[in-house]
XYZ file of C-alpha atoms in Angstrom:
371
model
C 0.000 0.000 0.000
C 1.170 3.559 -0.682
C 1.031 5.565 2.551
C 1.280 9.358 2.615
C 2.158 11.703 5.463
C 1.419 15.408 4.884
C 2.913 18.171 6.991
C 0.501 19.371 9.688
C -0.816 22.888 9.013
C -2.872 23.595 12.140
C -1.453 26.638 13.961
C 1.655 25.702 15.983
C 1.167 21.996 15.258
C 4.570 20.344 14.779
C 3.747 16.697 15.394
C 4.075 14.315 12.458
C 2.066 11.213 11.567
C 4.987 8.777 11.229
C 8.481 8.720 12.697
C 11.436 7.350 10.681
C 11.270 4.147 12.771
C 7.607 3.693 11.830
C 8.435 4.299 8.180
C 11.112 1.610 8.307
C 8.643 -0.903 9.781
C 6.181 -0.203 6.988
C 8.873 -0.491 4.313
C 10.065 -3.825 5.777
C 6.459 -5.021 5.412
C 6.621 -4.211 1.712
C 4.778 -0.879 1.702
C 5.738 2.479 0.207
C 5.758 5.709 2.206
C 5.865 9.255 0.895
C 6.426 12.236 3.200
C 5.780 15.882 2.492
C 9.015 17.865 2.494
C 10.074 19.004 5.997
C 7.079 17.303 7.650
C 9.171 16.458 10.731
C 11.862 19.128 10.548
C 10.565 21.175 13.496
C 11.096 18.232 15.865
C 14.526 17.315 14.446
C 13.263 14.573 12.141
C 14.731 15.823 8.884
C 14.100 14.488 5.396
C 17.446 12.647 5.301
C 16.336 10.478 8.227
C 13.109 9.607 6.461
C 14.911 8.805 3.231
C 17.342 6.563 5.101
C 14.308 4.742 6.545
C 12.996 4.204 3.018
C 10.507 7.035 2.471
C 10.168 9.162 -0.617
C 10.022 12.954 -0.195
C 7.545 15.053 -2.200
C 7.134 18.809 -2.333
C 3.433 19.370 -1.688
C 0.488 18.102 0.314
C -1.510 17.995 -2.916
C 0.829 15.325 -4.279
C 0.584 13.327 -1.044
C -3.210 13.266 -1.228
C -3.345 12.620 -4.973
C -1.071 9.557 -4.781
C -1.504 7.922 -1.377
C -4.094 5.242 -0.625
C -3.741 5.770 3.148
C -3.185 9.194 4.718
C -1.654 9.144 8.211
C -1.907 12.434 10.097
C -2.118 13.766 13.627
C -4.758 16.504 13.673
C -8.123 16.829 11.980
C -8.233 18.142 8.434
C -7.992 21.890 8.088
C -10.242 23.694 5.559
C -7.409 23.995 3.031
C -7.044 20.194 2.999
C -10.679 19.244 2.335
C -10.276 19.708 -1.419
C -7.646 16.973 -1.638
C -9.706 14.054 -0.294
C -11.060 11.523 -2.756
C -13.489 8.622 -2.713
C -12.122 5.424 -1.229
C -9.067 7.080 0.281
C -8.325 6.072 3.891
C -7.732 8.841 6.436
C -6.265 7.833 9.818
C -5.948 10.696 12.308
C -7.636 12.490 15.204
C -10.997 13.771 13.940
C -13.125 15.023 16.887
C -16.193 15.271 14.659
C -18.937 15.729 17.278
C -18.318 19.484 17.730
C -17.275 19.989 14.084
C -20.211 19.512 11.679
C -18.376 21.246 8.819
C -15.557 18.729 8.828
C -18.025 15.856 9.140
C -19.966 17.117 6.121
C -16.828 17.412 3.997
C -15.655 13.928 4.935
C -19.058 12.484 4.080
C -19.155 14.342 0.770
C -15.667 13.141 -0.203
C -16.543 9.433 -0.093
C -13.399 8.713 1.956
C -12.918 6.187 4.765
C -12.116 8.140 7.937
C -10.845 6.353 11.049
C -10.486 8.458 14.194
C -7.684 7.772 16.649
C -9.834 8.981 19.533
C -12.552 6.330 19.160
C -10.386 3.253 18.557
C -10.875 0.975 21.584
C -9.051 -1.907 23.279
C -10.104 -5.100 25.075
C -9.959 -3.308 28.425
C -12.540 -0.726 27.395
C -9.907 1.992 27.011
C -8.981 4.343 24.185
C -5.380 3.334 23.427
C -4.683 5.901 20.714
C -6.012 8.747 22.836
C -4.320 7.659 26.066
C -0.743 8.854 25.362
C -1.941 12.293 24.278
C -4.210 12.384 27.319
C -1.165 11.676 29.484
C 0.682 14.553 27.856
C -2.278 16.939 28.041
C -3.015 16.027 31.658
C 0.529 16.740 32.750
C 0.722 19.893 30.647
C -2.558 21.197 32.064
C -0.888 21.823 35.411
C 2.126 23.474 33.764
C -0.231 25.712 31.802
C -2.417 26.400 34.824
C 0.557 27.284 37.031
C 1.732 29.777 34.405
C -1.772 31.205 33.998
C -1.949 31.850 37.754
C 0.918 34.327 37.457
C 0.051 38.009 37.615
C 1.343 38.775 34.124
C -1.209 36.350 32.662
C -4.134 37.832 34.596
C -4.008 35.184 37.315
C -4.268 35.467 41.086
C -0.518 35.630 41.573
C -0.299 32.261 43.302
C 2.390 29.613 43.461
C 0.781 26.182 43.240
C 2.720 24.703 46.120
C 2.750 27.834 48.261
C 5.751 28.402 50.553
C 6.422 28.058 54.253
C 3.606 29.728 56.131
C 1.481 30.284 52.994
C -1.135 27.704 51.910
C -0.836 25.928 48.583
C -3.278 26.553 45.742
C -6.510 24.547 45.471
C -6.560 22.449 42.297
C -9.834 20.776 41.298
C -9.755 18.131 38.586
C -13.114 17.209 37.036
C -12.738 13.683 35.720
C -10.528 10.899 37.041
C -9.526 9.237 33.770
C -6.140 9.383 32.050
C -6.110 13.183 31.753
C -7.347 13.731 35.285
C -4.983 11.219 36.865
C -1.946 12.716 35.160
C -3.040 16.236 36.058
C -3.465 15.201 39.682
C -0.035 13.505 39.754
C 1.749 16.626 38.574
C -0.284 18.913 40.849
C 0.544 16.706 43.841
C 4.197 16.757 42.815
C 4.070 20.554 42.931
C 2.542 20.286 46.436
C -0.832 21.750 45.546
C -4.035 20.857 47.415
C -5.678 18.443 44.947
C -9.299 17.307 44.647
C -10.534 14.919 41.945
C -14.234 14.602 41.105
C -15.575 11.612 39.198
C -18.836 9.677 38.836
C -17.128 6.290 39.156
C -16.758 5.120 42.746
C -14.417 2.386 41.487
C -12.128 4.979 39.926
C -12.177 7.125 43.064
C -11.283 4.054 45.144
C -8.330 3.346 42.852
C -7.069 6.929 43.183
C -7.555 6.867 46.935
C -5.625 3.606 47.293
C -2.849 4.843 45.030
C -2.323 8.305 46.514
C -3.859 8.129 49.983
C -3.887 11.369 51.941
C -2.117 13.276 49.143
C -5.393 13.539 47.217
C -9.060 14.249 47.983
C -11.548 12.145 46.037
C -15.153 13.345 45.714
C -18.123 11.752 43.999
C -19.229 14.141 41.256
C -22.671 15.718 41.644
C -23.990 19.152 40.750
C -23.572 20.184 44.399
C -20.028 18.830 44.585
C -18.979 20.620 41.399
C -20.459 23.910 42.643
C -18.807 23.587 46.047
C -15.318 22.713 44.857
C -15.073 24.735 41.635
C -16.276 27.920 43.355
C -13.322 27.660 45.750
C -10.722 26.467 43.219
C -7.688 28.491 42.258
C -7.166 26.165 39.284
C -9.857 23.926 37.764
C -8.974 21.291 35.157
C -11.681 20.036 32.771
C -10.779 16.389 32.142
C -14.142 14.905 31.123
C -14.510 12.522 28.186
C -17.483 10.781 26.576
C -15.914 8.719 23.752
C -16.808 10.199 20.388
C -19.502 12.478 21.808
C -19.559 16.170 22.640
C -18.394 16.895 26.185
C -21.162 17.816 28.649
C -20.977 21.393 29.923
C -20.634 20.618 33.615
C -19.661 24.083 34.839
C -22.124 26.875 34.015
C -21.359 30.548 33.605
C -23.016 31.550 36.870
C -20.687 29.225 38.756
C -17.663 30.603 36.922
C -18.692 34.115 37.948
C -18.548 32.973 41.585
C -14.901 31.936 41.300
C -12.229 34.154 42.819
C -10.851 36.880 40.598
C -7.824 35.563 38.706
C -8.710 31.900 39.106
C -7.831 29.671 36.157
C -9.766 27.174 34.027
C -7.850 24.731 31.820
C -10.267 22.907 29.525
C -8.485 19.803 28.249
C -11.817 18.584 26.831
C -12.034 21.485 24.366
C -11.340 19.162 21.379
C -14.757 17.638 22.025
C -16.482 20.946 22.774
C -15.280 21.644 26.322
C -16.833 21.176 29.756
C -16.894 24.823 30.910
C -19.734 27.005 29.613
C -17.367 29.860 28.782
C -14.792 27.762 26.914
C -13.888 28.435 23.300
C -10.973 26.884 21.391
C -7.668 28.741 21.466
C -4.295 28.041 19.870
C -0.741 27.751 21.127
C -0.106 31.110 19.444
C -2.717 32.806 21.658
C -3.645 30.283 24.348
C -5.428 32.332 27.021
C -8.230 34.821 27.426
C -9.864 36.528 30.394
C -13.638 36.282 30.846
C -15.623 37.083 33.989
C -12.247 37.802 35.667
C -11.267 34.146 35.211
C -8.316 33.097 33.033
C -9.263 30.474 30.422
C -6.704 28.192 28.787
C -8.477 26.203 26.053
C -5.831 25.074 23.551
C -7.259 22.404 21.280
C -3.906 20.705 20.601
C -2.015 20.992 23.878
C 0.356 18.070 23.130
C 1.552 20.021 20.084
C 3.534 22.228 22.458
C 5.780 19.242 23.221
C 5.600 17.868 19.710
C 8.631 15.590 19.790
C 7.562 13.705 22.920
C 3.994 13.550 21.632
C 4.967 12.261 18.179
C 6.967 9.338 19.532
C 4.316 8.493 22.145
C 1.593 8.549 19.486
C 3.534 6.385 17.024
C 4.048 3.737 19.683
C 0.305 3.077 19.694
C -0.765 3.925 16.140
C 1.849 1.895 14.253
C 0.244 -1.548 14.808
C -3.039 -0.249 13.381
C -1.320 1.431 10.422
C 0.431 -1.871 9.680
C -2.853 -3.768 9.917
C -4.629 -1.418 7.506
C -1.706 -1.473 5.079
C -1.178 -5.260 5.252
C -4.838 -6.275 4.982
C -6.503 -3.338 3.289
C -9.087 -1.230 5.108
C -12.062 -3.548 4.575
C -10.465 -6.726 5.947
C -8.670 -4.854 8.740
C -11.957 -3.324 9.878
C -13.861 -6.617 9.661
C -11.164 -8.512 11.561
C -10.665 -5.998 14.368
C -13.631 -4.812 16.427
C -11.461 -2.211 18.167
C -10.252 -0.640 14.918
C -13.850 -0.739 13.676
C -14.870 1.322 16.714
C -12.581 3.992 15.295
C -14.431 4.130 11.971
C -16.379 7.406 11.873
C -17.087 7.816 8.161
C -17.303 5.162 5.448
C -17.881 6.266 1.883
C -20.614 8.786 2.585
C -22.102 7.155 5.709
C -21.626 8.102 9.358
C -20.591 4.994 11.272
C -20.055 6.015 14.899
C -23.225 6.151 17.040
C -22.124 8.903 19.453
C -20.945 11.166 16.629
C -24.126 10.525 14.649
C -26.263 11.350 17.691
C -24.506 14.660 18.387
C -24.537 15.733 14.735
C -28.123 14.539 14.212
C -27.058 12.438 11.221
C -28.290 8.925 10.470
C -26.022 6.264 11.972
C -25.216 3.236 9.833
C -23.741 0.088 11.389
C -20.327 -0.308 9.732
C -20.713 -4.088 9.457
C -23.607 -3.530 7.053
C -21.279 -1.527 4.800
C -18.268 -3.836 5.079
C -20.009 -7.095 4.181
């Protein structure tokens, strides 16, 4: 199979779909790989390294899309890329379609086969292609929040861990999954006062057993969210409903009750965000002040540490890329339930139930299309 990797064009996005090591694996399996010129240059993966691994280098994204059977990316298609898609072409990347009806419409119209990293599952009920980026984003959320709390950013002027004789900042993490756990770990490491809210008693028990008195675990209810967010110096939105738009758990009236200069970091913004006042921002302009609260809502947080993120992502995506390339998309999707869970669009049909529900588009069972 001919696999193409275009350079990412989202603002300040320097991750790349395949590393040279991944390219070599694909070439050893008998496949061809073409890379857009300088696709990995920003993270010190230059074209020479890709050529040594066996890839061809082409000058434009247009050529990548016109030749490749399988497109491997990191971020969702940008408007300038929609024109290049063609019927039957396989697109493997993060999509986040639920809050993005325009992209969904263009994918459906193109007749392509679009598989979303974020909805691929595993036998444990997890999201293995989302997990490494969730680890990165969770850890970065505390870095970003600590910076946003500084006076120059409009924050309260607080140090997360405090100092002798001065209390540490109150960090509230909404959601105890991969993002929330990693956020809590870093916040505890910085000696903040950390509270995690989640609806799963089992998950709260796990966190309590793991971290003991270093963390406060609270069952998530409307009352609990109001109580803890209103007093938070830093609140992290770490809620995920696979494939679906994120519920808005924190309303504007509650945000207005927060202390002046408090900070919200909405890691769920890719799926619409869980704070009522959230809107997507970029790494070029990551923060804004609303209702005297600093909002950090970058939709591609792991892009700020693009080298780490690229290698972490390739560790989990490569087996699926190999499967698609070795078997072809149809057989790979039939054989693997977990890859099939990642199928969002198949030749003009919407094939993920949560995405279809949020976009109010007819859902079609992918098995009916693959037979």
